PDB file of C-alpha atoms in Angstrom:
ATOM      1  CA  UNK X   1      86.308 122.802 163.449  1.00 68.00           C
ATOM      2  CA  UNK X   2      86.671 120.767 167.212  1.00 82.00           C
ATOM      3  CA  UNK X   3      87.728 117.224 167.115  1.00 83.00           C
ATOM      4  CA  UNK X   4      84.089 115.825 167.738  1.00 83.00           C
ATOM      5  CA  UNK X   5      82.645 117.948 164.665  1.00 84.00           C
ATOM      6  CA  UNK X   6      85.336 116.350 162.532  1.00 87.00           C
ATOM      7  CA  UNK X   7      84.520 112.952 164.255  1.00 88.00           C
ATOM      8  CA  UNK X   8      80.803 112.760 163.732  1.00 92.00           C
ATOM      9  CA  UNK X   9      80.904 114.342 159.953  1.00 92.00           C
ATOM     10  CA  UNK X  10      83.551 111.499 159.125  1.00 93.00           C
ATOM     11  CA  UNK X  11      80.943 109.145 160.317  1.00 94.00           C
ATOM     12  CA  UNK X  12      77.947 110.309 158.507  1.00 96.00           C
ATOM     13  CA  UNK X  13      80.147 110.671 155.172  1.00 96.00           C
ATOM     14  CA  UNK X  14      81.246 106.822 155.737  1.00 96.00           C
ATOM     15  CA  UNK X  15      77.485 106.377 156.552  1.00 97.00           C
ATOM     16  CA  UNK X  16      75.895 108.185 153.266  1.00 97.00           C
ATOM     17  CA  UNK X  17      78.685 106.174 151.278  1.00 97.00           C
ATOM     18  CA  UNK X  18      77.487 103.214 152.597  1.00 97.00           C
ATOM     19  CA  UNK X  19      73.588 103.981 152.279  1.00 97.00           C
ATOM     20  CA  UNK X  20      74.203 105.235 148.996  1.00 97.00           C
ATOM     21  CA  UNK X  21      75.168 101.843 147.765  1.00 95.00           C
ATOM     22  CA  UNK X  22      71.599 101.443 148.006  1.00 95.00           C
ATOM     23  CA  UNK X  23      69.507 104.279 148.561  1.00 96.00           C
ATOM     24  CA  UNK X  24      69.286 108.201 147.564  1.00 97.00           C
ATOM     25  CA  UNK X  25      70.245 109.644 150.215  1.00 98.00           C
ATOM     26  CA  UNK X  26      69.776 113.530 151.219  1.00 98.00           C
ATOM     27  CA  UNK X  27      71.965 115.571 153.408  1.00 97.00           C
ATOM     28  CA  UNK X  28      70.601 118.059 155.770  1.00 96.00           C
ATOM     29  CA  UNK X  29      72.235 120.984 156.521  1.00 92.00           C
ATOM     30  CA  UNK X  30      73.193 120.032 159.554  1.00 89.00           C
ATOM     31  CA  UNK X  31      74.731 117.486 158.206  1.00 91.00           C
ATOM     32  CA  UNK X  32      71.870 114.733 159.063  1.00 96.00           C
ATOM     33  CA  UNK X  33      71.193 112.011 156.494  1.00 98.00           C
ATOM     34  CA  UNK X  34      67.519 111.288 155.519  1.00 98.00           C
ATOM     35  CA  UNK X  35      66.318 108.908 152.712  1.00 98.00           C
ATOM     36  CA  UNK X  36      63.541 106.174 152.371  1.00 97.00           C
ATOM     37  CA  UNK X  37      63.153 102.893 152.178  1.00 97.00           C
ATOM     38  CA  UNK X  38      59.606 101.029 151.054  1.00 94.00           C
ATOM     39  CA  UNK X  39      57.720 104.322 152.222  1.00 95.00           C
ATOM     40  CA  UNK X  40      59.554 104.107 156.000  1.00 97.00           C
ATOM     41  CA  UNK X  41      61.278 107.633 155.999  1.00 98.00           C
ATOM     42  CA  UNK X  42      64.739 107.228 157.624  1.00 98.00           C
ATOM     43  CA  UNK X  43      67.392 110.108 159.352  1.00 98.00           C
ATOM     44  CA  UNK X  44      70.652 109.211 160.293  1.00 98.00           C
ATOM     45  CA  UNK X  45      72.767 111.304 163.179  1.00 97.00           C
ATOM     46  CA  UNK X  46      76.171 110.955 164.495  1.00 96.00           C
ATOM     47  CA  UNK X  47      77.704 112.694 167.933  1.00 94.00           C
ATOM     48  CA  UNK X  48      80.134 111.909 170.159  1.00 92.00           C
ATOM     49  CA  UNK X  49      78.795 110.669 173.407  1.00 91.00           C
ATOM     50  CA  UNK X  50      82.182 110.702 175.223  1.00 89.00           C
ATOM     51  CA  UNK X  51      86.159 111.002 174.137  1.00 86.00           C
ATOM     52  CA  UNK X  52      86.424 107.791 171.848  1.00 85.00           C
ATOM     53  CA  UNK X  53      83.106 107.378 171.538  1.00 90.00           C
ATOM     54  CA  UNK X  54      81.170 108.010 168.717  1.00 91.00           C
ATOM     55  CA  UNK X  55      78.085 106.799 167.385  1.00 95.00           C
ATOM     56  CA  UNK X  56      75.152 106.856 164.521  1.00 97.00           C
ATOM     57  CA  UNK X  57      71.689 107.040 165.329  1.00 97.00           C
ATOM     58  CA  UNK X  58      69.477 105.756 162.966  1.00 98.00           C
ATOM     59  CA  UNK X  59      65.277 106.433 163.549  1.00 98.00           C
ATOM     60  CA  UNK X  60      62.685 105.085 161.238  1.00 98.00           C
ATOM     61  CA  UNK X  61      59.468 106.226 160.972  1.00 97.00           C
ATOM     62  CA  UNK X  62      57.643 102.466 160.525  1.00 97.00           C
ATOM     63  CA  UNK X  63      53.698 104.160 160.496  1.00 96.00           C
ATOM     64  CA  UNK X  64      52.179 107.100 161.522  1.00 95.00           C
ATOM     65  CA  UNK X  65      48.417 107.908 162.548  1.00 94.00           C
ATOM     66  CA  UNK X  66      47.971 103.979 163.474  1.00 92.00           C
ATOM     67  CA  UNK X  67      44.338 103.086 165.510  1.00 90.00           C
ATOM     68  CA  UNK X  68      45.161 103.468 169.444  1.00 89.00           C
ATOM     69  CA  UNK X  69      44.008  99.915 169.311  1.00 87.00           C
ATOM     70  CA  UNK X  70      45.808  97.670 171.959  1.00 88.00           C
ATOM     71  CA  UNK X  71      45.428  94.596 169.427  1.00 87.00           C
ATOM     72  CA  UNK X  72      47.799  96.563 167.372  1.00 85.00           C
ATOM     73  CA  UNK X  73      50.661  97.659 170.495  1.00 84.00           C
ATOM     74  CA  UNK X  74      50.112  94.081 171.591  1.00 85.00           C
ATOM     75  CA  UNK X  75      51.615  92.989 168.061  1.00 84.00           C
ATOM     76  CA  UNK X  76      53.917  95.888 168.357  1.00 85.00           C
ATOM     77  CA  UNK X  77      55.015  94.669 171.702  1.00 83.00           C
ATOM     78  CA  UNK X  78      55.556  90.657 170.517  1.00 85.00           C
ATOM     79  CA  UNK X  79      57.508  91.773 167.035  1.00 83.00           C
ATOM     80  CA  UNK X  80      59.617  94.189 169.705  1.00 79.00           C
ATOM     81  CA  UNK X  81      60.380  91.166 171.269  1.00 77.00           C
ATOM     82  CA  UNK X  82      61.684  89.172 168.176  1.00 81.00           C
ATOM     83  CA  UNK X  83      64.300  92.336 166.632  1.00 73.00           C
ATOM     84  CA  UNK X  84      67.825  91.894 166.946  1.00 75.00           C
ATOM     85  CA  UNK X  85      68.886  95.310 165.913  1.00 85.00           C
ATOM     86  CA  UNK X  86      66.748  98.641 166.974  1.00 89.00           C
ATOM     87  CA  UNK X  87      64.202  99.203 169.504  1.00 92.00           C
ATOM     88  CA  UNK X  88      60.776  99.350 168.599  1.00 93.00           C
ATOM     89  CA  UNK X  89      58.409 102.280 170.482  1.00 92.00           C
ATOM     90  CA  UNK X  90      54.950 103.526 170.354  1.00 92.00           C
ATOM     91  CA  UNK X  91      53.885 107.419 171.037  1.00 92.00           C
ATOM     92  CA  UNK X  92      50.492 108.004 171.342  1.00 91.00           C
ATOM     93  CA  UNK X  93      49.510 111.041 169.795  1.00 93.00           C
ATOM     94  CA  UNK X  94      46.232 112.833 168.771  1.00 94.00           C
ATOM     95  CA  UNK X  95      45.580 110.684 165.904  1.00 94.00           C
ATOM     96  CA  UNK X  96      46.661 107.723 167.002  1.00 93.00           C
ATOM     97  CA  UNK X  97      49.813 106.198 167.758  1.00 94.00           C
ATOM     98  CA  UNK X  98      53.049 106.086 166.012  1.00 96.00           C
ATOM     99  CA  UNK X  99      55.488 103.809 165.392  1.00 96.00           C
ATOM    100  CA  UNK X 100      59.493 104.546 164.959  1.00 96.00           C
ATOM    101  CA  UNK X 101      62.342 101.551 165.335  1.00 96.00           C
ATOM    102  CA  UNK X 102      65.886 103.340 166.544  1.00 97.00           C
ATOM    103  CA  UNK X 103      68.914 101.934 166.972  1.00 96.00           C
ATOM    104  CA  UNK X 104      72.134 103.580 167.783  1.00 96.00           C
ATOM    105  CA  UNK X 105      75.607 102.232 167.819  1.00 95.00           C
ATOM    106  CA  UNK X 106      79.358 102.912 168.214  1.00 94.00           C
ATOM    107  CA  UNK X 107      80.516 103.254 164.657  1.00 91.00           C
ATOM    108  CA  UNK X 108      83.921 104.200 164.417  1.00 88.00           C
ATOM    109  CA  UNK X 109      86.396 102.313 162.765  1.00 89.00           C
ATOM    110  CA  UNK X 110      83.541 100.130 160.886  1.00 92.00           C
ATOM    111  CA  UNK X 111      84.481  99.689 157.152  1.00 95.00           C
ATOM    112  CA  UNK X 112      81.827 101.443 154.598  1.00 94.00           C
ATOM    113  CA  UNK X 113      80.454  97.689 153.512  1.00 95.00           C
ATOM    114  CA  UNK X 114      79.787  96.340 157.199  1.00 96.00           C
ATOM    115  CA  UNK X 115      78.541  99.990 158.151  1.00 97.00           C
ATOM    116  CA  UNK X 116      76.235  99.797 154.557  1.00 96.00           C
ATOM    117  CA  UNK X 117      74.889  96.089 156.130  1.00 95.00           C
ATOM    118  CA  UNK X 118      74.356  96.987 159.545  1.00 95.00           C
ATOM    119  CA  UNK X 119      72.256  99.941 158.492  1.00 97.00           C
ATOM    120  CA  UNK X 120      70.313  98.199 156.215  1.00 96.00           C
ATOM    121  CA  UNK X 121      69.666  95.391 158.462  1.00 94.00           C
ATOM    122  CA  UNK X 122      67.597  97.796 160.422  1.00 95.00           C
ATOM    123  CA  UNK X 123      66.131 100.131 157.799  1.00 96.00           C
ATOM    124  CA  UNK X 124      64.371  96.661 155.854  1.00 94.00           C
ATOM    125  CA  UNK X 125      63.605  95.645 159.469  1.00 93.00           C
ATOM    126  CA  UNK X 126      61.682  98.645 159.960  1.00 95.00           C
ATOM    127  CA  UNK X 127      60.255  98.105 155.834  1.00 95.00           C
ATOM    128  CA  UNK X 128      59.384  94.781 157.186  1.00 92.00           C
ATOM    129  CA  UNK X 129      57.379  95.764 160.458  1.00 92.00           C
ATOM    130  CA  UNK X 130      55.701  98.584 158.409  1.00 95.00           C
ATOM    131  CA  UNK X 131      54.325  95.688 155.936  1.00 93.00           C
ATOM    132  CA  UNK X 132      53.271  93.378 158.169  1.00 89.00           C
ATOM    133  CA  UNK X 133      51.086  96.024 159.989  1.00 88.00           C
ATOM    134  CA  UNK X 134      49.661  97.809 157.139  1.00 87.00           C
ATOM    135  CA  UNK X 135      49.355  94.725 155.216  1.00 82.00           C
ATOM    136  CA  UNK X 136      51.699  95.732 152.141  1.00 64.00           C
TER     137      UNK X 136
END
């Protein structure tokens, strides 16, 4: 196994031990975590962007199949502006536009409770957003 495959499972077991705290988590297998949280389906990836530097992606799925309304990316837009941890995006699609919140950062070296409160910091973000636009 190379040094960055040994890396960036050793993150995503220290990140499933930390999720599972509070979640069921699944593991893909590639090795990708994926579990929900208040109907937002999460994944979880780690890789090694350079020597020393590894980090966990985290994308939630905060609604799907939304109106392409521009009331609704307006709102988007203004709640982007208010989020401390992930980045908020729109892709238009077919049916509509959906809506994922992603955040990625260098995660090495983070104990399993700060690495369990960071992530959840931005999976009840995204729980949050989702409620607020569905109305939940």
């Amino acid at each position: 196994m190379t040094s960055e495959a040994v890396d960036t499972a050793a993150l995503l077991t220290s990140a499933r031990h930390a999720l599972e705290r509070f979640l069921d988590v699944h593991v893909d297998d590639d090795g990708t975590l994926t579990f929900s949280h208040a109907d937002v389906p999460c994944v979880v990836q780690a890789m090694r962007l350079a020597e020393g530097l590894s980090v966990l992606s985290l994308t939630c799925v905060v609604a799907w199949d939304l109106p392409n309304d521009p009331n609704v990316a307006a709102t988007v837009a203004e709640r982007a502006g208010q989020g401390l941890f992930g980045t908020l995006g729109i892709v238009h699609t077919d049916h509509g536009m959906d809506l994922t919140l992603r955040y990625a950062f260098p995660a090495q070296g983070l104990e399993e409770g700060a690495l369990g409160t960071l992530l959840m910091l931005v999976v009840s973000t995204a729980s949050q957003i989702r409620s607020e636009l569905l109305g939940t």
